[in-house]
């Protein structure tokens, strides 16, 4: 694995991220120097993916503390920063988890306030790297088993959206077992759903699989069912933005339909879950707030123009047509074969999760 990361700190103790809206065509980095920069990066999806949203918000609080001290602002500035960041995106629970961690660290701070914020944000980042590595360790046996059954032939894995390193810090959740399988010499091929409307599959997953030399094929979102019916998919693995106590899984819109097709075709459907994405306070997936985004994301396709070579937005419906843009859906636990976490794999159920995470009993 390369040491390429999605978020990092600079010598002057600011934060840099990749502007993921421009991938795969341009690799542009952006410096975040205020909490508003972090909030806007999350809102406008320059950064996205549940763990990366959490990490960016954590640094957002560090930046707010820095502004508070440097500009000698009063404490209400920090309260506003917390509430603005909390409102930046609704579905991925990592955002709220990271902000709670920052709040606790600052509430219990006995040392330097700024150092405390800096250290906690860095810790959140480092822990995510190790968490994702371990998801790979525990996910690898599922790929190995299929490879053995197929006598070393290629294992075909279907995924939706981007739950790779671009959604995290390093490794990624669904890509960690894939990268570790490749390192072991297991033959793998990935079917990548394009993931309309923002095309995280075609833009981001294809970009990172290309970077890591992982054989892959881009498919339209509607192709998965057909491939599954024709024995071209051995397993499905997706990420999650919030998994509730009963094992229901919220992930990018369209995930649920893949789970239904997988069930109908007896194909295992795995969810890669860092425990930071667990919401054990929420009983079931139907309570999860589902983000609704601007309809223009559906009405316009963004890409590199064949004619000019520049990035452009193209209208794909009559100007006056209304579009709906739900960002996520919920896959009921009954369609999930196993949840793969940093502590091991478990059934998608309250009991399964509690076996691995007894602290939530
Ligand atoms: O809207 P996005 O791009 O933030 O959605 C991302 C996903 O749905 C990912 O699958 C999820 O956050 C897991 S990232 C490890």
Short mmCIF file of N, CA, C and O in Angstrom, two decimals, residues 79-173:
data_model
loop_
_atom_site.label_atom_id
_atom_site.label_comp_id
_atom_site.label_asym_id
_atom_site.label_seq_id
_atom_site.Cartn_x
_atom_site.Cartn_y
_atom_site.Cartn_z
N UNK A 79 -18.88 27.27 20.05
CA UNK A 79 -20.21 26.64 20.03
C UNK A 79 -20.79 26.70 18.62
O UNK A 79 -21.39 25.75 18.12
N UNK A 80 -20.61 27.86 17.96
CA UNK A 80 -21.12 28.01 16.60
C UNK A 80 -20.40 27.05 15.66
O UNK A 80 -21.02 26.44 14.78
N UNK A 81 -19.08 26.91 15.85
CA UNK A 81 -18.32 25.99 14.99
C UNK A 81 -18.87 24.57 15.14
O UNK A 81 -19.10 23.87 14.15
N UNK A 82 -19.10 24.15 16.39
CA UNK A 82 -19.65 22.80 16.60
C UNK A 82 -20.99 22.67 15.90
O UNK A 82 -21.25 21.69 15.20
N UNK A 83 -21.87 23.66 16.07
CA UNK A 83 -23.20 23.49 15.48
C UNK A 83 -23.17 23.60 13.95
O UNK A 83 -23.89 22.87 13.26
N UNK A 84 -22.30 24.44 13.40
CA UNK A 84 -22.20 24.51 11.92
C UNK A 84 -21.67 23.19 11.36
O UNK A 84 -22.17 22.68 10.36
N UNK A 85 -20.66 22.66 12.01
CA UNK A 85 -20.09 21.40 11.50
C UNK A 85 -21.09 20.26 11.65
O UNK A 85 -21.22 19.40 10.76
N UNK A 86 -21.83 20.25 12.76
CA UNK A 86 -22.85 19.21 12.96
C UNK A 86 -23.90 19.23 11.85
O UNK A 86 -24.47 18.21 11.50
N UNK A 87 -24.16 20.44 11.33
CA UNK A 87 -25.22 20.59 10.31
C UNK A 87 -24.68 20.38 8.90
O UNK A 87 -25.42 20.53 7.93
N UNK A 88 -23.41 20.03 8.76
CA UNK A 88 -22.84 20.01 7.40
C UNK A 88 -23.33 18.86 6.54
O UNK A 88 -23.53 19.02 5.34
N UNK A 89 -23.50 17.67 7.12
CA UNK A 89 -24.14 16.55 6.40
C UNK A 89 -24.85 15.68 7.44
O UNK A 89 -24.33 15.48 8.53
N UNK A 90 -26.02 15.11 7.07
CA UNK A 90 -26.81 14.47 8.13
C UNK A 90 -26.65 12.96 8.32
O UNK A 90 -26.96 12.45 9.39
N UNK A 91 -26.20 12.23 7.32
CA UNK A 91 -26.37 10.77 7.38
C UNK A 91 -25.20 10.05 8.03
O UNK A 91 -25.39 9.18 8.89
N UNK A 92 -23.98 10.36 7.62
CA UNK A 92 -22.82 9.63 8.16
C UNK A 92 -22.64 9.96 9.64
O UNK A 92 -22.40 11.11 10.01
N UNK A 93 -22.71 8.94 10.48
CA UNK A 93 -22.67 9.18 11.93
C UNK A 93 -21.25 9.50 12.39
O UNK A 93 -21.06 10.07 13.48
N UNK A 94 -20.26 9.20 11.57
CA UNK A 94 -18.86 9.51 11.92
C UNK A 94 -18.68 11.00 12.21
O UNK A 94 -17.84 11.38 13.01
N UNK A 95 -19.46 11.83 11.53
CA UNK A 95 -19.37 13.28 11.74
C UNK A 95 -19.67 13.59 13.20
O UNK A 95 -18.92 14.31 13.87
N UNK A 96 -20.76 13.03 13.70
CA UNK A 96 -21.21 13.33 15.07
C UNK A 96 -20.30 12.65 16.09
O UNK A 96 -19.98 13.22 17.13
N UNK A 97 -19.84 11.45 15.72
CA UNK A 97 -18.91 10.73 16.60
C UNK A 97 -17.62 11.56 16.78
O UNK A 97 -17.14 11.74 17.91
N UNK A 98 -17.08 12.06 15.68
CA UNK A 98 -15.82 12.82 15.74
C UNK A 98 -16.02 14.13 16.52
O UNK A 98 -15.16 14.51 17.33
N UNK A 99 -17.16 14.79 16.29
CA UNK A 99 -17.40 16.05 17.00
C UNK A 99 -17.58 15.79 18.50
O UNK A 99 -17.10 16.56 19.34
N UNK A 100 -18.23 14.68 18.84
CA UNK A 100 -18.38 14.34 20.27
C UNK A 100 -17.02 14.08 20.90
O UNK A 100 -16.76 14.48 22.03
N UNK A 101 -16.16 13.37 20.16
CA UNK A 101 -14.80 13.10 20.69
C UNK A 101 -14.05 14.41 20.95
O UNK A 101 -13.36 14.57 21.95
N UNK A 102 -14.18 15.35 20.00
CA UNK A 102 -13.50 16.64 20.15
C UNK A 102 -14.08 17.40 21.35
O UNK A 102 -13.34 17.99 22.14
N UNK A 103 -15.40 17.36 21.48
CA UNK A 103 -16.06 18.06 22.60
C UNK A 103 -15.57 17.51 23.94
O UNK A 103 -15.19 18.27 24.85
N UNK A 104 -15.55 16.15 24.03
CA UNK A 104 -15.10 15.52 25.29
C UNK A 104 -13.66 15.91 25.61
O UNK A 104 -13.33 16.22 26.75
N UNK A 105 -12.81 15.87 24.58
CA UNK A 105 -11.40 16.18 24.79
C UNK A 105 -11.26 17.62 25.31
O UNK A 105 -10.49 17.88 26.24
N UNK A 106 -12.02 18.53 24.73
CA UNK A 106 -11.91 19.94 25.15
C UNK A 106 -12.54 20.16 26.53
O UNK A 106 -12.00 20.90 27.35
N UNK A 107 -13.65 19.46 26.78
CA UNK A 107 -14.29 19.59 28.10
C UNK A 107 -13.36 19.12 29.22
O UNK A 107 -13.38 19.66 30.31
N UNK A 108 -12.59 18.06 28.92
CA UNK A 108 -11.72 17.48 29.97
C UNK A 108 -10.29 17.99 29.90
O UNK A 108 -9.40 17.42 30.52
N UNK A 109 -10.11 19.04 29.12
CA UNK A 109 -8.74 19.50 28.84
C UNK A 109 -8.07 20.08 30.09
O UNK A 109 -8.58 21.01 30.71
N UNK A 110 -6.92 19.49 30.41
CA UNK A 110 -6.17 20.03 31.55
C UNK A 110 -4.88 20.67 31.08
O UNK A 110 -4.21 21.38 31.83
N UNK A 111 -4.52 20.39 29.82
CA UNK A 111 -3.28 20.95 29.27
C UNK A 111 -3.63 22.11 28.33
O UNK A 111 -4.67 22.75 28.48
N UNK A 112 -2.78 22.33 27.34
CA UNK A 112 -2.99 23.41 26.38
C UNK A 112 -4.22 23.09 25.51
O UNK A 112 -4.33 22.00 24.94
N UNK A 113 -5.14 24.07 25.40
CA UNK A 113 -6.41 23.88 24.68
C UNK A 113 -6.17 23.53 23.21
O UNK A 113 -6.76 22.60 22.66
N UNK A 114 -5.26 24.31 22.58
CA UNK A 114 -5.01 24.11 21.15
C UNK A 114 -4.33 22.76 20.90
O UNK A 114 -4.72 22.01 19.99
N UNK A 115 -3.34 22.43 21.73
CA UNK A 115 -2.65 21.14 21.57
C UNK A 115 -3.62 19.98 21.76
O UNK A 115 -3.53 18.95 21.09
N UNK A 116 -4.55 20.15 22.69
CA UNK A 116 -5.52 19.09 22.95
C UNK A 116 -6.37 18.83 21.71
O UNK A 116 -6.58 17.68 21.31
N UNK A 117 -6.83 19.91 21.07
CA UNK A 117 -7.64 19.76 19.85
C UNK A 117 -6.81 19.13 18.73
O UNK A 117 -7.26 18.22 18.01
N UNK A 118 -5.60 19.60 18.58
CA UNK A 118 -4.69 19.11 17.54
C UNK A 118 -4.43 17.61 17.74
O UNK A 118 -4.55 16.81 16.81
N UNK A 119 -4.11 17.24 18.99
CA UNK A 119 -3.78 15.84 19.27
C UNK A 119 -4.98 14.92 19.03
O UNK A 119 -4.84 13.82 18.49
N UNK A 120 -6.16 15.38 19.46
CA UNK A 120 -7.33 14.51 19.29
C UNK A 120 -7.67 14.33 17.80
O UNK A 120 -8.00 13.23 17.36
N UNK A 121 -7.58 15.41 17.02
CA UNK A 121 -7.86 15.28 15.57
C UNK A 121 -6.84 14.32 14.93
O UNK A 121 -7.21 13.45 14.14
N UNK A 122 -5.58 14.47 15.31
CA UNK A 122 -4.55 13.56 14.75
C UNK A 122 -4.83 12.12 15.17
O UNK A 122 -4.66 11.19 14.37
N UNK A 123 -5.26 11.95 16.41
CA UNK A 123 -5.54 10.59 16.90
C UNK A 123 -6.69 9.96 16.10
O UNK A 123 -6.63 8.77 15.73
N UNK A 124 -7.72 10.75 15.81
CA UNK A 124 -8.87 10.24 15.04
C UNK A 124 -8.38 9.73 13.68
O UNK A 124 -8.78 8.67 13.21
N UNK A 125 -7.50 10.49 13.07
CA UNK A 125 -6.96 10.12 11.76
C UNK A 125 -6.13 8.83 11.86
O UNK A 125 -6.33 7.89 11.08
N UNK A 126 -5.24 8.77 12.83
CA UNK A 126 -4.36 7.59 12.93
C UNK A 126 -5.18 6.35 13.26
O UNK A 126 -4.91 5.26 12.74
N UNK A 127 -6.19 6.51 14.10
CA UNK A 127 -7.01 5.34 14.45
C UNK A 127 -7.77 4.83 13.23
O UNK A 127 -7.95 3.62 13.07
N UNK A 128 -8.20 5.74 12.37
CA UNK A 128 -8.94 5.29 11.18
C UNK A 128 -8.03 4.45 10.27
O UNK A 128 -8.48 3.48 9.67
N UNK A 129 -6.78 4.85 10.17
CA UNK A 129 -5.85 4.09 9.32
C UNK A 129 -5.74 2.65 9.83
O UNK A 129 -5.87 1.68 9.06
N UNK A 130 -5.56 2.50 11.13
CA UNK A 130 -5.40 1.16 11.71
C UNK A 130 -6.73 0.37 11.62
O UNK A 130 -6.73 -0.82 11.33
N UNK A 131 -7.83 1.07 11.86
CA UNK A 131 -9.15 0.42 11.77
C UNK A 131 -9.35 -0.17 10.37
O UNK A 131 -9.76 -1.33 10.22
N UNK A 132 -9.05 0.62 9.36
CA UNK A 132 -9.26 0.15 7.98
C UNK A 132 -8.30 -1.01 7.66
O UNK A 132 -8.69 -1.97 7.00
N UNK A 133 -7.07 -0.92 8.16
CA UNK A 133 -6.12 -2.03 7.92
C UNK A 133 -6.70 -3.32 8.51
O UNK A 133 -6.69 -4.37 7.88
N UNK A 134 -7.27 -3.22 9.71
CA UNK A 134 -7.80 -4.41 10.37
C UNK A 134 -9.06 -4.94 9.68
O UNK A 134 -9.31 -6.15 9.68
N UNK A 135 -9.86 -4.04 9.11
CA UNK A 135 -11.04 -4.50 8.34
C UNK A 135 -10.53 -5.38 7.18
O UNK A 135 -11.13 -6.40 6.85
N UNK A 136 -9.40 -4.98 6.63
CA UNK A 136 -8.78 -5.79 5.56
C UNK A 136 -8.37 -7.15 6.06
O UNK A 136 -8.60 -8.18 5.40
N UNK A 137 -7.76 -7.18 7.25
CA UNK A 137 -7.31 -8.46 7.83
C UNK A 137 -8.51 -9.39 8.01
O UNK A 137 -8.46 -10.57 7.70
N UNK A 138 -9.63 -8.84 8.50
CA UNK A 138 -10.80 -9.68 8.77
C UNK A 138 -11.65 -9.93 7.52
O UNK A 138 -12.46 -10.86 7.50
N UNK A 139 -11.48 -9.12 6.51
CA UNK A 139 -12.26 -9.32 5.28
C UNK A 139 -11.57 -10.24 4.30
O UNK A 139 -12.22 -10.93 3.50
N UNK A 140 -10.25 -10.26 4.37
CA UNK A 140 -9.47 -11.08 3.44
C UNK A 140 -9.91 -12.56 3.39
O UNK A 140 -10.03 -13.12 2.29
N UNK A 141 -10.19 -13.21 4.54
CA UNK A 141 -10.58 -14.63 4.47
C UNK A 141 -11.81 -14.90 3.58
O UNK A 141 -11.92 -15.96 2.98
N UNK A 142 -12.72 -13.91 3.49
CA UNK A 142 -13.91 -14.13 2.65
C UNK A 142 -13.52 -14.17 1.17
O UNK A 142 -14.09 -14.93 0.38
N UNK A 143 -12.55 -13.37 0.80
CA UNK A 143 -12.08 -13.38 -0.60
C UNK A 143 -11.26 -14.64 -0.84
O UNK A 143 -11.43 -15.33 -1.86
N UNK A 144 -10.43 -14.98 0.14
CA UNK A 144 -9.57 -16.19 0.02
C UNK A 144 -10.42 -17.44 -0.16
O UNK A 144 -10.10 -18.31 -0.98
N UNK A 145 -11.51 -17.51 0.61
CA UNK A 145 -12.38 -18.69 0.56
C UNK A 145 -12.96 -18.87 -0.85
O UNK A 145 -12.97 -19.97 -1.40
N UNK A 146 -13.42 -17.77 -1.44
CA UNK A 146 -14.00 -17.85 -2.79
C UNK A 146 -12.91 -18.23 -3.79
O UNK A 146 -13.11 -19.07 -4.68
N UNK A 147 -11.74 -17.64 -3.62
CA UNK A 147 -10.63 -17.94 -4.52
C UNK A 147 -10.29 -19.44 -4.48
O UNK A 147 -10.07 -20.07 -5.51
N UNK A 148 -10.29 -19.99 -3.27
CA UNK A 148 -9.99 -21.43 -3.13
C UNK A 148 -11.05 -22.26 -3.82
O UNK A 148 -10.77 -23.20 -4.55
N UNK A 149 -12.33 -21.88 -3.56
CA UNK A 149 -13.45 -22.61 -4.18
C UNK A 149 -13.34 -22.58 -5.70
O UNK A 149 -13.67 -23.55 -6.39
N UNK A 150 -12.86 -21.43 -6.23
CA UNK A 150 -12.74 -21.28 -7.69
C UNK A 150 -11.38 -21.74 -8.19
O UNK A 150 -11.00 -21.45 -9.30
N UNK A 151 -10.64 -22.43 -7.32
CA UNK A 151 -9.32 -22.98 -7.66
C UNK A 151 -8.38 -21.91 -8.24
O UNK A 151 -7.72 -22.12 -9.27
N UNK A 152 -8.40 -20.76 -7.57
CA UNK A 152 -7.45 -19.71 -7.94
C UNK A 152 -7.88 -18.84 -9.10
O UNK A 152 -7.15 -17.92 -9.50
N UNK A 153 -9.08 -19.12 -9.62
CA UNK A 153 -9.57 -18.23 -10.70
C UNK A 153 -9.93 -16.86 -10.11
O UNK A 153 -10.09 -16.72 -8.90
N UNK A 154 -10.16 -15.91 -10.99
CA UNK A 154 -10.44 -14.54 -10.55
C UNK A 154 -11.70 -14.46 -9.67
O UNK A 154 -12.74 -15.03 -10.02
N UNK A 155 -11.60 -13.75 -8.56
CA UNK A 155 -12.76 -13.48 -7.71
C UNK A 155 -13.38 -12.16 -8.17
O UNK A 155 -12.71 -11.12 -8.19
N UNK A 156 -14.65 -12.22 -8.57
CA UNK A 156 -15.34 -11.01 -9.05
C UNK A 156 -16.13 -10.37 -7.93
O UNK A 156 -17.04 -10.97 -7.37
N UNK A 157 -15.75 -9.13 -7.63
CA UNK A 157 -16.35 -8.41 -6.49
C UNK A 157 -17.10 -7.20 -7.03
O UNK A 157 -16.54 -6.45 -7.83
N UNK A 158 -18.35 -7.03 -6.59
CA UNK A 158 -19.09 -5.83 -7.02
C UNK A 158 -19.15 -4.84 -5.86
O UNK A 158 -19.38 -5.23 -4.71
N UNK A 159 -18.93 -3.56 -6.16
CA UNK A 159 -19.07 -2.54 -5.13
C UNK A 159 -19.85 -1.33 -5.64
O UNK A 159 -19.99 -1.13 -6.86
N UNK A 160 -20.34 -0.56 -4.70
CA UNK A 160 -21.17 0.61 -5.01
C UNK A 160 -20.57 1.83 -4.32
O UNK A 160 -20.10 1.73 -3.20
N UNK A 161 -20.57 2.95 -4.98
CA UNK A 161 -20.05 4.22 -4.44
C UNK A 161 -18.54 4.11 -4.24
O UNK A 161 -17.86 3.33 -4.93
N UNK A 162 -17.99 4.90 -3.34
CA UNK A 162 -16.56 4.79 -3.02
C UNK A 162 -16.43 4.64 -1.50
O UNK A 162 -16.68 5.58 -0.75
N UNK A 163 -16.08 3.44 -1.10
CA UNK A 163 -15.75 3.18 0.31
C UNK A 163 -14.28 2.78 0.34
O UNK A 163 -13.86 1.93 1.11
N UNK A 164 -13.53 3.40 -0.51
CA UNK A 164 -12.10 3.13 -0.60
C UNK A 164 -11.33 4.11 0.25
O UNK A 164 -11.89 4.79 1.11
N UNK A 165 -10.02 4.21 -0.05
CA UNK A 165 -9.20 5.11 0.75
C UNK A 165 -9.67 6.57 0.61
O UNK A 165 -9.51 7.36 1.52
N UNK A 166 -10.29 6.90 -0.54
CA UNK A 166 -10.74 8.28 -0.72
C UNK A 166 -11.89 8.65 0.22
O UNK A 166 -12.13 9.82 0.48
N UNK A 167 -12.60 7.65 0.71
CA UNK A 167 -13.66 7.92 1.69
C UNK A 167 -13.12 7.86 3.12
O UNK A 167 -13.85 8.14 4.06
N UNK A 168 -11.86 7.45 3.23
CA UNK A 168 -11.26 7.29 4.57
C UNK A 168 -9.95 8.08 4.57
O UNK A 168 -9.89 9.16 4.00
N UNK A 169 -8.92 7.52 5.20
CA UNK A 169 -7.63 8.21 5.24
C UNK A 169 -6.63 7.43 4.39
O UNK A 169 -5.95 7.99 3.53
N UNK A 170 -6.56 6.14 4.65
CA UNK A 170 -5.65 5.24 3.95
C UNK A 170 -6.36 3.89 3.91
O UNK A 170 -7.26 3.64 4.72
N UNK A 171 -6.01 3.00 3.05
CA UNK A 171 -6.58 1.66 2.94
C UNK A 171 -8.03 1.65 2.44
O UNK A 171 -8.35 0.91 1.52
N UNK A 172 -8.91 2.42 3.09
CA UNK A 172 -10.33 2.33 2.78
C UNK A 172 -10.94 1.17 3.52
O UNK A 172 -10.24 0.34 4.11
N UNK A 173 -12.28 1.08 3.52
CA UNK A 173 -12.91 -0.05 4.22
C UNK A 173 -13.08 -1.22 3.25
O UNK A 173 -12.52 -2.28 3.46
#
